[in-house]
mmCIF file of C-alpha atoms in Angstrom:
data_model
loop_
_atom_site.group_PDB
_atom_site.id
_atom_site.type_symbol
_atom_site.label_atom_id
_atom_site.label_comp_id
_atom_site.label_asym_id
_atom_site.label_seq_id
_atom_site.Cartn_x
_atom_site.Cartn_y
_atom_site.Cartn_z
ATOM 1 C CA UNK A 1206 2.790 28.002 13.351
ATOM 2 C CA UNK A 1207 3.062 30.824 10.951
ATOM 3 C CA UNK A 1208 -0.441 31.342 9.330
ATOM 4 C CA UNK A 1209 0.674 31.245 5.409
ATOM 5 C CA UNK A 1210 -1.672 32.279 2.730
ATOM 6 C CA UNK A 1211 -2.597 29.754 -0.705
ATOM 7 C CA UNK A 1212 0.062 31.760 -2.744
ATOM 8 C CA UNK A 1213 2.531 30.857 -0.034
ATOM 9 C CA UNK A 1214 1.593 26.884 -0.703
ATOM 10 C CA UNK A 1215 1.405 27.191 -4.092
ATOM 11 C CA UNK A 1216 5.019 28.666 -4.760
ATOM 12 C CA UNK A 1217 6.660 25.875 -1.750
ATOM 13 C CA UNK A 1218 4.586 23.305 -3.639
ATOM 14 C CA UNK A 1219 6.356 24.121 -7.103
ATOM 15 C CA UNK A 1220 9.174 24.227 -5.789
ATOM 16 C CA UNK A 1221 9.310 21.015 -3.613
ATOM 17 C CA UNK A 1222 7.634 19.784 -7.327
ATOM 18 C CA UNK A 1223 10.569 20.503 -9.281
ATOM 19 C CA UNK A 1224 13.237 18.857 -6.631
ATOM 20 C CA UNK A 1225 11.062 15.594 -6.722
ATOM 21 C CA UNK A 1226 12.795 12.535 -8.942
ATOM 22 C CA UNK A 1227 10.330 11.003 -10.951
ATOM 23 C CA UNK A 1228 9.233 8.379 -7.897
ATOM 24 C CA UNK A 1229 8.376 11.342 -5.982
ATOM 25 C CA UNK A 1230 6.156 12.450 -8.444
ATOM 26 C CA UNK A 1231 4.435 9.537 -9.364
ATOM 27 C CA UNK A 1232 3.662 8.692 -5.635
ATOM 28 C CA UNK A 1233 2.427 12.224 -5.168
ATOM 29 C CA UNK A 1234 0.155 11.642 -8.284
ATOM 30 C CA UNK A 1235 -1.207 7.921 -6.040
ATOM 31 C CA UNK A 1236 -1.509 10.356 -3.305
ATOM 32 C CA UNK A 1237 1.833 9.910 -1.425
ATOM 33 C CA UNK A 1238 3.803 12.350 -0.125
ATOM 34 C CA UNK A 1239 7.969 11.921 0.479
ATOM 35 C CA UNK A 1240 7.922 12.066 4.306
ATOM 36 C CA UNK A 1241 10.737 13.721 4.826
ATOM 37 C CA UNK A 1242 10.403 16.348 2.512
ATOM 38 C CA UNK A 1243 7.444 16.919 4.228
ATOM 39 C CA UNK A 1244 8.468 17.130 7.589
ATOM 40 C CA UNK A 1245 11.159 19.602 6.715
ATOM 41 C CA UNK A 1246 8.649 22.159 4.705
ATOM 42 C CA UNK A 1247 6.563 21.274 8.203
ATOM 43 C CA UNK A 1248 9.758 22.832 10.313
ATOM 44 C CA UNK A 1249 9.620 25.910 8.069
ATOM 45 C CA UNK A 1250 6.247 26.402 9.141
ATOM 46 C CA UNK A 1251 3.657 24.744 5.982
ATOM 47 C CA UNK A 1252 1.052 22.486 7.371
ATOM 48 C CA UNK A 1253 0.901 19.652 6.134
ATOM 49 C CA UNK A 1254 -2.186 18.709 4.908
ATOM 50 C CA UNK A 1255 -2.168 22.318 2.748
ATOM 51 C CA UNK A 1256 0.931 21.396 1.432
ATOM 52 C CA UNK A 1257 -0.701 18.087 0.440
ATOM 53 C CA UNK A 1258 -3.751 19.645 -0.951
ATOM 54 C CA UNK A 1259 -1.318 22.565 -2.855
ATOM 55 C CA UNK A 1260 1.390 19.270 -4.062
ATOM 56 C CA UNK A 1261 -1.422 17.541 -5.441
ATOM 57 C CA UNK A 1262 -2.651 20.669 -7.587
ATOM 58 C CA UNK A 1263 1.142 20.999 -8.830
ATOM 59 C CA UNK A 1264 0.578 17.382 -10.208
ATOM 60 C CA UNK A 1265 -2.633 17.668 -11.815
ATOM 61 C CA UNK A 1266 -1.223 20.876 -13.942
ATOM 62 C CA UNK A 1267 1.996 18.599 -14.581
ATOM 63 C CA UNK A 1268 0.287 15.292 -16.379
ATOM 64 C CA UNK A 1269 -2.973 14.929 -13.571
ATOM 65 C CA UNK A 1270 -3.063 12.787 -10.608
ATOM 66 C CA UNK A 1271 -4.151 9.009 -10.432
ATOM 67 C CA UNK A 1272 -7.033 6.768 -8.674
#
């Protein structure tokens, strides 16, 4: 795997962010990632659980996650 710095997250996570519908979101802001979104920002080399950590700091700047 391809060793990708925060920036690198950050920018796939805003993007992946603004392709989401609005179920995507809101199960992002629960703590639920679209799976196969996932899997095919895996393929291009994000792990998974940075991409996690970097998609839920997209949602708390865009209306905060839930508990």
């Amino acid at each position: 795997m391809i060793k990708m710095d925060q920036a690198a997250y950050t920018a796939k996570a805003a993007e992946m962010w603004e392709q989401f519908d609005k179920n995507e979101r809101t199960g992002v802001r629960f703590g639920m990632f679209p799976a196969k979104k996932m899997q095919a920002a895996e393929k291009e080399g994000y792990g998974g659980k940075d991409l996690a950590v970097a998609l839920m700091n997209v949602a708390s700047s865009n209306g905060g996650m839930r508990a």
